Amino acid sequence: MRGLVVLVTLACFANAQHQALIDYLERRLLAIEVRRKQCDPLSMCRHSATAHLCHLLLKQDRISLWHEQTTRYASELRELKQQMVSQLENLDKEKEALRMNLDGMGTRVDRVERELDYLETQNGAQPCVDVDDKLIEQQVTLVKEKQKAKYSKLSDCSYMISSIKAMKILKRVGGPKGTWTKDTSRASGKVYIFNGTDEDTIHEFATIQDFTRSLGLSVSKKLNLPSSWAGTGHVVYNNHAYYISQGEEIMVVKYDMRNGSVTDSAVFPVQDHVPVYGLTPETVMDLAVDEEGLWAIYATRQNERHISLAKMDASSVDIEQMWDTNCPRENAEAAFVICGTLYVVYNTKQPGRSRIQCVFDVNDMVTNEDAPLIYFPKRYGAHSSLKYNPQEQLLYAWDDGYQILYKLIMKKKLEI
Ligand SMILES: *[C@@H]1O[C@H](CO)[C@@H](O)[C@H](O)[C@H]1NC(C)=O
Ligand SMILES: *[C@@H]1O[C@H](CO)[C@@H](O)[C@H](O)[C@H]1NC(C)=O
């Protein structure tokens, strides 16, 4: 009977099979009874003188025995039916879970679809002026190629933070607040130190090793900016420093590190700036570099409680697009951008453990629910800056004068 129960448990995964199995069991029960009849003990009475009496007695015994056996089988069958019913109920629950999973998958597919729609609209229409066929062909190929580039770009950069794998303290130079970063372009290995929140001298080291072995900032190569920076919102990208300068208005200045000249500058086209992070008042505006290029993280009085984000063109310092995020300014300490997703790091006034507690994805593929709540390892004071390097997938952090590296582990955005 046990073997049968297992068999039934395994086989019973559909309603139609359910009835068929009960029929089958009933047939088996019948067969057993027939077999019992065939090896009937009445044959023992064949040679007995009192054959008739023997028959009667045995028949009585046999009847009660069969009665007993039948009752037992019937109750076993009842048990089996109950087990099947509960199995079927479980199956229904599993079906429901599966359906919900499929729904979730559907929304994710929808998001990707929306993203693709958006990309298509970004590529603009084909030209419809009266030019010769060859030119049109060229244009079409160009559009197609552009499209391909955008798509492959999207697929290249579709990851998000999974966790912080390790932390390394490299040095302690300068004051409690500042920024340090490597040039976030492939070729350069140079390291730049922006000590303080209101200075005009950048310290350059040829490599990370040179920096860690150095006796301090006095031995660095010094680059003097034409104006002082405000806060800790600077980046170094493709041999250029981009920094925020605050006069009457907020300026983004692009400075060529190779020949020490200002290549470009632009007034950030937003009025009524407020410091972007609640816990880092010196930083009016922050800049970030990721796989997609240059970003500005800022806040205005019009949307005072939340952080805003803008995509910038790194060559012209123009604004390409702007977003109001759902990430609060209150208790924000720093932020960075990875793969088009803004990660805001929060702390408390009495510095505790910093944590990534709000994300905003311009591609709408990562929501706060998808993003893990990530705590930073032990630290000293407050992060005055966190700069992401897309080539190394490292965060360059300045924490109370310590220069720290955080190694990140990434995962695909849609893997939850
Ligand atoms: C670094 O900046 C701090 C102010 O934040 C200043 O006191 C200190 O002298 C600076 N150090 C160097 C080496 O410039
Ligand atoms: C500095 O270099 C850039 C590009 O290499 C060039 O466009 C610019 O004119 C140079 N500026 C000066 C002052 O030499």
Short mmCIF file of C-alpha atoms and ligand atoms in Angstrom, two decimals:
data_model
loop_
_atom_site.label_atom_id
_atom_site.label_comp_id
_atom_site.label_asym_id
_atom_site.label_seq_id
_atom_site.Cartn_x
_atom_site.Cartn_y
_atom_site.Cartn_z
CA MET A 1 0.00 0.00 0.00
CA ARG A 2 2.88 2.41 0.87
CA GLY A 3 4.38 1.98 -2.58
CA LEU A 4 1.06 2.81 -4.08
CA VAL A 5 0.70 5.96 -1.99
CA VAL A 6 4.07 7.18 -3.24
CA LEU A 7 3.13 6.30 -6.77
CA VAL A 8 -0.09 8.21 -6.43
CA THR A 9 1.61 11.20 -4.83
CA LEU A 10 4.04 11.43 -7.69
CA ALA A 11 1.53 10.82 -10.42
CA CYS A 12 -1.29 12.91 -9.05
CA PHE A 13 -0.53 16.30 -10.58
CA ALA A 14 -3.61 16.88 -12.64
CA ASN A 15 -7.30 16.75 -12.03
CA ALA A 16 -8.10 14.24 -14.76
CA GLN A 17 -5.46 11.87 -13.50
CA HIS A 18 -6.97 12.08 -10.06
CA GLN A 19 -10.19 10.22 -11.01
CA ALA A 20 -8.32 7.78 -13.24
CA LEU A 21 -6.09 6.85 -10.33
CA ILE A 22 -8.99 6.22 -8.00
CA ASP A 23 -10.55 3.99 -10.67
CA TYR A 24 -7.26 2.19 -11.03
CA LEU A 25 -7.03 1.59 -7.29
CA GLU A 26 -10.53 0.29 -7.17
CA ARG A 27 -9.71 -2.14 -9.98
CA ARG A 28 -6.63 -3.28 -8.04
CA LEU A 29 -8.78 -3.86 -4.94
CA LEU A 30 -11.20 -5.95 -6.94
CA ALA A 31 -8.36 -7.99 -8.43
CA ILE A 32 -6.98 -8.69 -4.98
CA GLU A 33 -10.37 -9.98 -3.90
CA VAL A 34 -10.65 -12.22 -6.95
CA ARG A 35 -7.19 -13.63 -6.26
CA ARG A 36 -8.13 -14.29 -2.64
CA LYS A 37 -11.16 -16.18 -3.89
CA GLN A 38 -8.96 -18.32 -6.10
CA CYS A 39 -6.70 -19.44 -3.28
CA ASP A 40 -9.76 -20.19 -1.20
CA PRO A 41 -9.03 -22.32 1.95
CA LEU A 42 -12.24 -24.33 1.18
CA SER A 43 -10.07 -26.69 -0.86
CA MET A 44 -8.79 -27.99 2.51
CA CYS A 45 -12.18 -29.58 3.12
CA ARG A 46 -12.05 -31.77 0.03
CA HIS A 47 -11.14 -35.02 1.77
CA SER A 48 -12.86 -34.46 5.04
CA ALA A 49 -15.69 -36.75 6.12
CA THR A 50 -17.59 -33.86 7.50
CA ALA A 51 -17.02 -31.88 4.37
CA HIS A 52 -20.30 -30.05 4.57
CA LEU A 53 -19.70 -28.78 8.10
CA CYS A 54 -16.13 -27.92 7.28
CA HIS A 55 -17.35 -25.88 4.35
CA LEU A 56 -19.83 -24.06 6.48
CA LEU A 57 -17.29 -23.24 9.19
CA LEU A 58 -14.64 -22.12 6.77
CA LYS A 59 -17.14 -20.10 4.81
CA GLN A 60 -18.07 -18.25 7.98
CA ASP A 61 -14.41 -17.63 8.80
CA ARG A 62 -13.75 -16.58 5.28
CA ILE A 63 -16.66 -14.19 5.24
CA SER A 64 -15.55 -12.47 8.44
CA LEU A 65 -11.95 -12.36 7.23
CA TRP A 66 -13.00 -10.77 3.95
CA HIS A 67 -15.23 -8.40 5.74
CA GLU A 68 -12.34 -7.28 7.91
CA GLN A 69 -10.00 -6.94 4.94
CA THR A 70 -12.51 -5.02 2.89
CA THR A 71 -13.08 -2.55 5.72
CA ARG A 72 -9.35 -2.04 6.06
CA TYR A 73 -8.88 -1.48 2.33
CA ALA A 74 -11.82 0.88 2.27
CA SER A 75 -10.36 2.99 5.05
CA GLU A 76 -6.98 3.01 3.35
CA LEU A 77 -8.60 4.15 0.16
CA ARG A 78 -10.39 6.93 2.05
CA GLU A 79 -7.09 8.09 3.51
CA LEU A 80 -5.57 8.07 0.09
CA LYS A 81 -8.39 10.19 -1.29
CA GLN A 82 -7.86 12.73 1.49
CA GLN A 83 -4.18 12.90 0.75
CA MET A 84 -4.95 13.48 -2.89
CA VAL A 85 -7.35 16.31 -2.10
CA SER A 86 -4.73 18.10 0.02
CA GLN A 87 -2.14 17.53 -2.69
CA LEU A 88 -4.47 19.14 -5.18
CA GLU A 89 -5.00 22.11 -2.87
CA ASN A 90 -1.23 22.59 -2.60
CA LEU A 91 -1.02 22.37 -6.33
CA ASP A 92 -3.56 25.17 -6.65
CA LYS A 93 -1.45 27.37 -4.34
CA GLU A 94 1.63 26.66 -6.40
CA LYS A 95 -0.26 27.56 -9.55
CA GLU A 96 -1.19 30.92 -7.99
CA ALA A 97 2.47 31.62 -7.06
CA LEU A 98 3.53 30.70 -10.57
CA ARG A 99 0.90 33.01 -12.04
CA MET A 100 2.16 35.89 -9.87
CA ASN A 101 5.72 35.17 -10.97
CA LEU A 102 4.62 35.32 -14.57
CA ASP A 103 2.85 38.65 -13.91
CA GLY A 104 6.07 40.04 -12.40
CA MET A 105 7.98 38.87 -15.42
CA GLY A 106 5.35 40.54 -17.62
CA THR A 107 5.87 43.94 -15.98
CA ARG A 108 9.61 43.60 -16.37
CA VAL A 109 9.21 42.77 -20.02
CA ASP A 110 6.91 45.82 -20.28
CA ARG A 111 9.60 48.03 -18.77
CA VAL A 112 12.18 46.80 -21.24
CA GLU A 113 9.67 47.37 -24.03
CA ARG A 114 9.05 50.94 -22.87
CA GLU A 115 12.78 51.47 -22.74
CA LEU A 116 13.13 50.24 -26.32
CA ASP A 117 10.23 52.47 -27.42
CA TYR A 118 11.97 55.43 -25.82
CA LEU A 119 15.24 54.60 -27.58
CA GLU A 120 13.44 54.40 -30.91
CA THR A 121 11.91 57.85 -30.45
CA GLN A 122 15.35 59.18 -29.49
CA ASN A 123 16.78 58.16 -32.80
CA GLY A 124 14.53 60.56 -34.68
CA ALA A 125 12.94 60.20 -38.07
CA GLN A 126 14.76 59.56 -41.30
CA PRO A 127 15.32 62.61 -43.46
CA CYS A 128 12.61 63.17 -46.10
CA VAL A 129 14.18 65.90 -48.19
CA ASP A 130 14.74 65.60 -51.90
CA VAL A 131 18.25 64.18 -52.14
CA ASP A 132 19.67 61.44 -54.26
CA ASP A 133 19.17 57.79 -53.40
CA LYS A 134 22.74 57.16 -52.43
CA LEU A 135 22.64 59.82 -49.78
CA ILE A 136 19.38 58.46 -48.37
CA GLU A 137 20.91 55.02 -48.27
CA GLN A 138 23.85 56.39 -46.38
CA GLN A 139 21.57 58.15 -43.94
CA VAL A 140 19.52 55.02 -43.37
CA THR A 141 22.64 53.00 -42.65
CA LEU A 142 23.75 55.75 -40.34
CA VAL A 143 20.46 55.70 -38.45
CA LYS A 144 20.62 51.92 -38.29
CA GLU A 145 24.14 52.01 -37.00
CA LYS A 146 23.22 54.62 -34.45
CA GLN A 147 20.35 52.42 -33.36
CA LYS A 148 22.64 49.44 -33.06
CA ALA A 149 25.10 51.45 -31.02
CA LYS A 150 22.38 52.58 -28.64
CA TYR A 151 21.06 49.07 -28.23
CA SER A 152 24.44 47.57 -27.59
CA LYS A 153 25.19 50.38 -25.19
CA LEU A 154 22.03 49.53 -23.31
CA SER A 155 22.96 45.87 -23.11
CA ASP A 156 26.55 46.65 -22.16
CA CYS A 157 25.47 48.68 -19.23
CA SER A 158 22.60 46.97 -17.49
CA TYR A 159 24.00 46.14 -14.12
CA MET A 160 23.44 47.42 -10.62
CA ILE A 161 25.15 47.10 -7.26
CA SER A 162 24.68 43.79 -5.54
CA SER A 163 26.94 44.38 -2.54
CA ILE A 164 30.15 45.97 -1.26
CA LYS A 165 32.81 43.29 -1.38
CA ALA A 166 35.75 44.94 0.31
CA MET A 167 37.14 48.17 1.69
CA LYS A 168 40.72 49.36 1.58
CA ILE A 169 42.12 52.37 3.44
CA LEU A 170 44.95 53.81 1.38
CA LYS A 171 46.06 56.87 3.23
CA ARG A 172 45.19 59.82 5.38
CA VAL A 173 46.09 63.19 3.88
CA GLY A 174 44.46 66.59 4.04
CA GLY A 175 41.52 67.81 6.04
CA PRO A 176 38.29 66.12 7.09
CA LYS A 177 36.55 66.98 3.81
CA GLY A 178 37.65 66.54 0.24
CA THR A 179 37.52 64.44 -2.90
CA TRP A 180 39.95 62.03 -4.45
CA THR A 181 39.59 60.21 -7.74
CA LYS A 182 41.42 58.57 -10.58
CA ASP A 183 40.91 59.93 -14.08
CA THR A 184 37.80 57.97 -15.11
CA SER A 185 39.03 57.31 -18.62
CA ARG A 186 40.68 54.14 -19.80
CA ALA A 187 44.15 55.38 -20.62
CA SER A 188 45.08 57.44 -17.60
CA GLY A 189 46.16 56.00 -14.25
CA LYS A 190 46.66 59.39 -12.65
CA VAL A 191 45.24 60.15 -9.23
CA TYR A 192 43.88 63.55 -8.20
CA ILE A 193 43.37 64.93 -4.71
CA PHE A 194 41.02 67.87 -4.10
CA ASN A 195 41.70 68.74 -0.45
CA GLY A 196 39.06 70.81 1.31
CA THR A 197 35.82 72.34 0.06
CA ASP A 198 37.03 75.77 -1.02
CA GLU A 199 40.51 75.56 -2.60
CA ASP A 200 42.03 76.00 -6.04
CA THR A 201 44.97 73.55 -6.11
CA ILE A 202 44.59 70.02 -7.40
CA HIS A 203 47.30 67.52 -6.36
CA GLU A 204 48.27 65.04 -9.04
CA PHE A 205 50.05 61.67 -8.59
CA ALA A 206 51.13 59.52 -11.53
CA THR A 207 49.74 56.30 -10.05
CA ILE A 208 47.90 55.00 -7.00
CA GLN A 209 51.20 53.51 -5.76
CA ASP A 210 52.91 56.89 -6.00
CA PHE A 211 50.12 58.35 -3.92
CA THR A 212 50.14 55.68 -1.21
CA ARG A 213 53.94 55.70 -0.92
CA SER A 214 54.17 59.49 -0.88
CA LEU A 215 54.90 61.43 2.28
CA GLY A 216 51.89 63.67 1.70
CA LEU A 217 50.52 66.31 -0.59
CA SER A 218 53.71 68.41 -0.59
CA VAL A 219 55.39 66.06 -3.11
CA SER A 220 52.52 66.10 -5.63
CA LYS A 221 52.39 67.89 -8.96
CA LYS A 222 50.18 70.95 -8.43
CA LEU A 223 47.55 72.21 -10.83
CA ASN A 224 46.23 75.68 -10.10
CA LEU A 225 42.67 76.41 -11.15
CA PRO A 226 41.63 79.90 -12.25
CA SER A 227 38.86 79.90 -9.62
CA SER A 228 38.29 77.93 -6.43
CA TRP A 229 35.93 75.00 -6.26
CA ALA A 230 32.85 74.84 -4.05
CA GLY A 231 32.10 71.67 -2.10
CA THR A 232 33.23 68.19 -3.10
CA GLY A 233 31.38 67.78 -6.39
CA HIS A 234 34.26 67.41 -8.83
CA VAL A 235 35.20 64.68 -11.28
CA VAL A 236 38.12 63.96 -13.57
CA TYR A 237 37.16 62.52 -16.94
CA ASN A 238 39.23 62.17 -20.11
CA ASN A 239 42.06 64.44 -18.93
CA HIS A 240 39.65 67.14 -17.81
CA ALA A 241 38.60 68.25 -14.36
CA TYR A 242 34.96 69.29 -14.06
CA TYR A 243 34.30 71.36 -10.98
CA ILE A 244 31.62 73.55 -9.47
CA SER A 245 32.38 77.19 -8.95
CA GLN A 246 29.98 79.34 -6.98
CA GLY A 247 29.73 83.05 -7.56
CA GLU A 248 26.49 84.83 -8.36
CA GLU A 249 25.48 81.65 -10.06
CA ILE A 250 26.49 78.01 -10.11
CA MET A 251 29.01 77.30 -12.85
CA VAL A 252 30.26 74.00 -14.17
CA VAL A 253 33.87 74.54 -15.26
CA LYS A 254 35.77 72.18 -17.57
CA TYR A 255 39.51 72.40 -17.11
CA ASP A 256 42.13 70.74 -19.35
CA MET A 257 44.70 69.04 -17.09
CA ARG A 258 47.31 68.72 -19.85
CA ASN A 259 47.81 72.39 -20.60
CA GLY A 260 46.08 73.96 -17.60
CA SER A 261 43.41 75.92 -19.42
CA VAL A 262 39.67 76.23 -19.02
CA THR A 263 38.16 74.53 -22.07
CA ASP A 264 34.54 75.36 -21.38
CA SER A 265 32.19 76.52 -18.69
CA ALA A 266 28.44 76.91 -18.33
CA VAL A 267 25.98 78.37 -15.89
CA PHE A 268 23.88 75.53 -14.59
CA PRO A 269 20.43 76.56 -15.87
CA VAL A 270 18.54 76.23 -12.61
CA GLN A 271 17.60 79.00 -10.19
CA ASP A 272 17.41 78.81 -6.39
CA HIS A 273 19.91 76.08 -5.77
CA VAL A 274 19.96 74.46 -2.36
CA PRO A 275 22.78 72.18 -1.13
CA VAL A 276 22.07 68.78 -2.64
CA TYR A 277 22.78 66.59 0.44
CA GLY A 278 21.25 67.37 3.82
CA LEU A 279 24.36 66.24 5.72
CA THR A 280 27.01 67.84 3.44
CA PRO A 281 26.04 71.53 3.29
CA GLU A 282 29.18 72.69 1.39
CA THR A 283 28.25 70.68 -1.68
CA VAL A 284 25.81 72.85 -3.63
CA MET A 285 25.97 70.54 -6.59
CA ASP A 286 27.68 67.20 -7.22
CA LEU A 287 29.09 65.77 -10.44
CA ALA A 288 29.41 62.08 -11.25
CA VAL A 289 30.79 59.91 -14.04
CA ASP A 290 29.46 56.51 -15.01
CA GLU A 291 29.49 54.23 -18.08
CA GLU A 292 27.15 56.67 -19.84
CA GLY A 293 29.17 59.82 -19.21
CA LEU A 294 28.76 62.92 -17.07
CA TRP A 295 25.91 63.59 -14.61
CA ALA A 296 24.95 66.46 -12.29
CA ILE A 297 23.22 65.80 -8.97
CA TYR A 298 21.54 68.93 -7.58
CA ALA A 299 18.54 70.33 -5.72
CA THR A 300 16.39 73.43 -6.04
CA ARG A 301 14.01 75.32 -3.81
CA GLN A 302 11.10 74.40 -6.10
CA ASN A 303 11.58 70.72 -5.32
CA GLU A 304 13.29 71.26 -2.02
CA ARG A 305 12.73 67.91 -0.38
CA HIS A 306 14.10 65.76 -3.18
CA ILE A 307 17.27 65.34 -5.18
CA SER A 308 17.27 66.10 -8.92
CA LEU A 309 19.46 64.56 -11.59
CA ALA A 310 20.69 65.82 -14.97
CA LYS A 311 22.59 64.13 -17.80
CA MET A 312 25.30 66.36 -19.23
CA ASP A 313 27.27 66.29 -22.44
CA ALA A 314 30.89 65.93 -21.30
CA SER A 315 32.35 67.68 -24.33
CA SER A 316 30.14 70.79 -24.38
CA VAL A 317 28.93 70.85 -20.73
CA ASP A 318 25.34 71.14 -22.06
CA ILE A 319 22.40 69.64 -20.20
CA GLU A 320 20.79 66.79 -22.14
CA GLN A 321 17.95 65.77 -19.85
CA MET A 322 16.71 66.40 -16.30
CA TRP A 323 14.78 64.30 -13.78
CA ASP A 324 13.20 64.92 -10.37
CA THR A 325 13.93 61.82 -8.32
CA ASN A 326 12.01 60.38 -5.39
CA CYS A 327 15.15 60.40 -3.22
CA PRO A 328 14.91 62.75 -0.21
CA ARG A 329 17.66 65.27 0.58
CA GLU A 330 17.19 64.87 4.29
CA ASN A 331 20.00 62.82 5.88
CA ALA A 332 21.61 62.29 2.48
CA GLU A 333 25.41 62.23 2.75
CA ALA A 334 26.62 61.59 -0.80
CA ALA A 335 25.54 59.93 -4.04
CA PHE A 336 26.93 58.42 -7.21
CA VAL A 337 25.67 57.11 -10.55
CA ILE A 338 26.26 53.64 -12.00
CA CYS A 339 24.82 52.58 -15.33
CA GLY A 340 22.21 55.35 -15.34
CA THR A 341 21.08 54.62 -11.79
CA LEU A 342 21.51 57.18 -9.02
CA TYR A 343 22.42 55.68 -5.63
CA VAL A 344 21.92 58.00 -2.66
CA VAL A 345 23.82 57.28 0.55
CA TYR A 346 22.21 58.23 3.88
CA ASN A 347 23.48 58.62 7.41
CA THR A 348 22.47 60.36 10.62
CA LYS A 349 23.71 63.62 12.13
CA GLN A 350 25.73 61.64 14.66
CA PRO A 351 27.59 59.64 12.00
CA GLY A 352 26.69 55.95 12.08
CA ARG A 353 26.88 53.38 9.32
CA SER A 354 26.23 54.88 5.88
CA ARG A 355 23.78 53.02 3.71
CA ILE A 356 22.43 53.14 0.17
CA GLN A 357 18.77 53.68 0.84
CA CYS A 358 17.36 55.28 -2.28
CA VAL A 359 17.91 54.57 -5.95
CA PHE A 360 16.60 56.27 -9.07
CA ASP A 361 17.05 54.66 -12.47
CA VAL A 362 16.60 56.89 -15.53
CA ASN A 363 15.81 53.75 -17.53
CA ASP A 364 13.15 52.74 -15.01
CA MET A 365 14.60 49.26 -14.65
CA VAL A 366 15.57 49.45 -10.96
CA THR A 367 13.14 50.54 -8.26
CA ASN A 368 13.76 50.94 -4.54
CA GLU A 369 12.15 47.54 -4.01
CA ASP A 370 14.62 45.85 -6.40
CA ALA A 371 17.68 47.48 -4.86
CA PRO A 372 19.23 45.85 -1.84
CA LEU A 373 19.71 48.03 1.26
CA ILE A 374 23.50 48.18 1.35
CA TYR A 375 25.45 49.16 4.44
CA PHE A 376 29.01 50.44 4.15
CA PRO A 377 31.64 48.75 6.32
CA LYS A 378 32.95 50.47 9.45
CA ARG A 379 34.27 53.96 8.98
CA TYR A 380 35.48 57.06 10.76
CA GLY A 381 33.31 60.14 10.31
CA ALA A 382 31.15 61.03 7.34
CA HIS A 383 31.72 60.47 3.63
CA SER A 384 32.30 63.92 2.20
CA SER A 385 32.50 62.39 -1.29
CA LEU A 386 31.99 59.07 -3.07
CA LYS A 387 33.26 58.90 -6.66
CA TYR A 388 32.56 55.90 -8.85
CA ASN A 389 35.12 54.64 -11.36
CA PRO A 390 33.35 52.69 -14.15
CA GLN A 391 36.54 50.97 -15.40
CA GLU A 392 37.44 49.50 -12.04
CA GLN A 393 33.98 49.35 -10.43
CA LEU A 394 35.46 51.00 -7.36
CA LEU A 395 34.19 53.85 -5.20
CA TYR A 396 36.79 56.44 -4.22
CA ALA A 397 35.70 57.71 -0.82
CA TRP A 398 36.93 60.53 1.43
CA ASP A 399 35.99 59.83 5.01
CA ASP A 400 37.29 62.22 7.67
CA GLY A 401 40.60 62.66 5.85
CA TYR A 402 41.00 58.95 5.04
CA GLN A 403 41.20 57.97 1.36
CA ILE A 404 39.27 54.73 1.04
CA LEU A 405 38.42 52.37 -1.82
CA TYR A 406 35.25 50.30 -1.83
CA LYS A 407 35.10 47.34 -4.18
CA LEU A 408 31.63 46.70 -5.58
CA ILE A 409 29.95 43.50 -6.72
CA MET A 410 27.51 43.98 -9.57
CA LYS A 411 24.57 42.01 -10.89
CA LYS A 412 22.25 42.32 -13.89
CA LYS A 413 19.48 44.87 -13.36
CA LEU A 414 16.66 42.48 -14.12
CA GLU A 415 17.93 39.68 -11.89
CA ILE A 416 16.07 40.10 -8.65
C1 LIG B 1 43.81 70.46 3.44
O1 LIG B 1 42.62 71.19 3.73
C2 LIG B 1 42.49 71.58 5.07
C3 LIG B 1 41.16 72.28 5.20
O2 LIG B 1 40.13 71.41 4.96
C4 LIG B 1 43.65 72.45 5.48
O3 LIG B 1 43.55 72.78 6.85
C5 LIG B 1 44.94 71.73 5.23
O4 LIG B 1 46.03 72.58 5.49
C6 LIG B 1 45.02 71.25 3.79
N1 LIG B 1 46.21 70.44 3.61
C7 LIG B 1 47.04 70.60 2.59
C8 LIG B 1 48.21 69.71 2.58
O5 LIG B 1 46.82 71.41 1.72
C1 LIG B 2 44.79 73.01 -24.54
O1 LIG B 2 44.57 71.78 -25.25
C2 LIG B 2 43.34 71.70 -25.90
C3 LIG B 2 43.21 70.32 -26.52
O2 LIG B 2 44.38 69.59 -26.50
C4 LIG B 2 43.21 72.81 -26.94
O3 LIG B 2 41.94 72.73 -27.57
C5 LIG B 2 43.38 74.14 -26.25
O4 LIG B 2 43.35 75.16 -27.21
C6 LIG B 2 44.68 74.19 -25.48
N1 LIG B 2 44.72 75.44 -24.75
C7 LIG B 2 45.83 76.15 -24.65
C8 LIG B 2 45.72 77.43 -23.91
O5 LIG B 2 46.87 75.78 -25.15
#
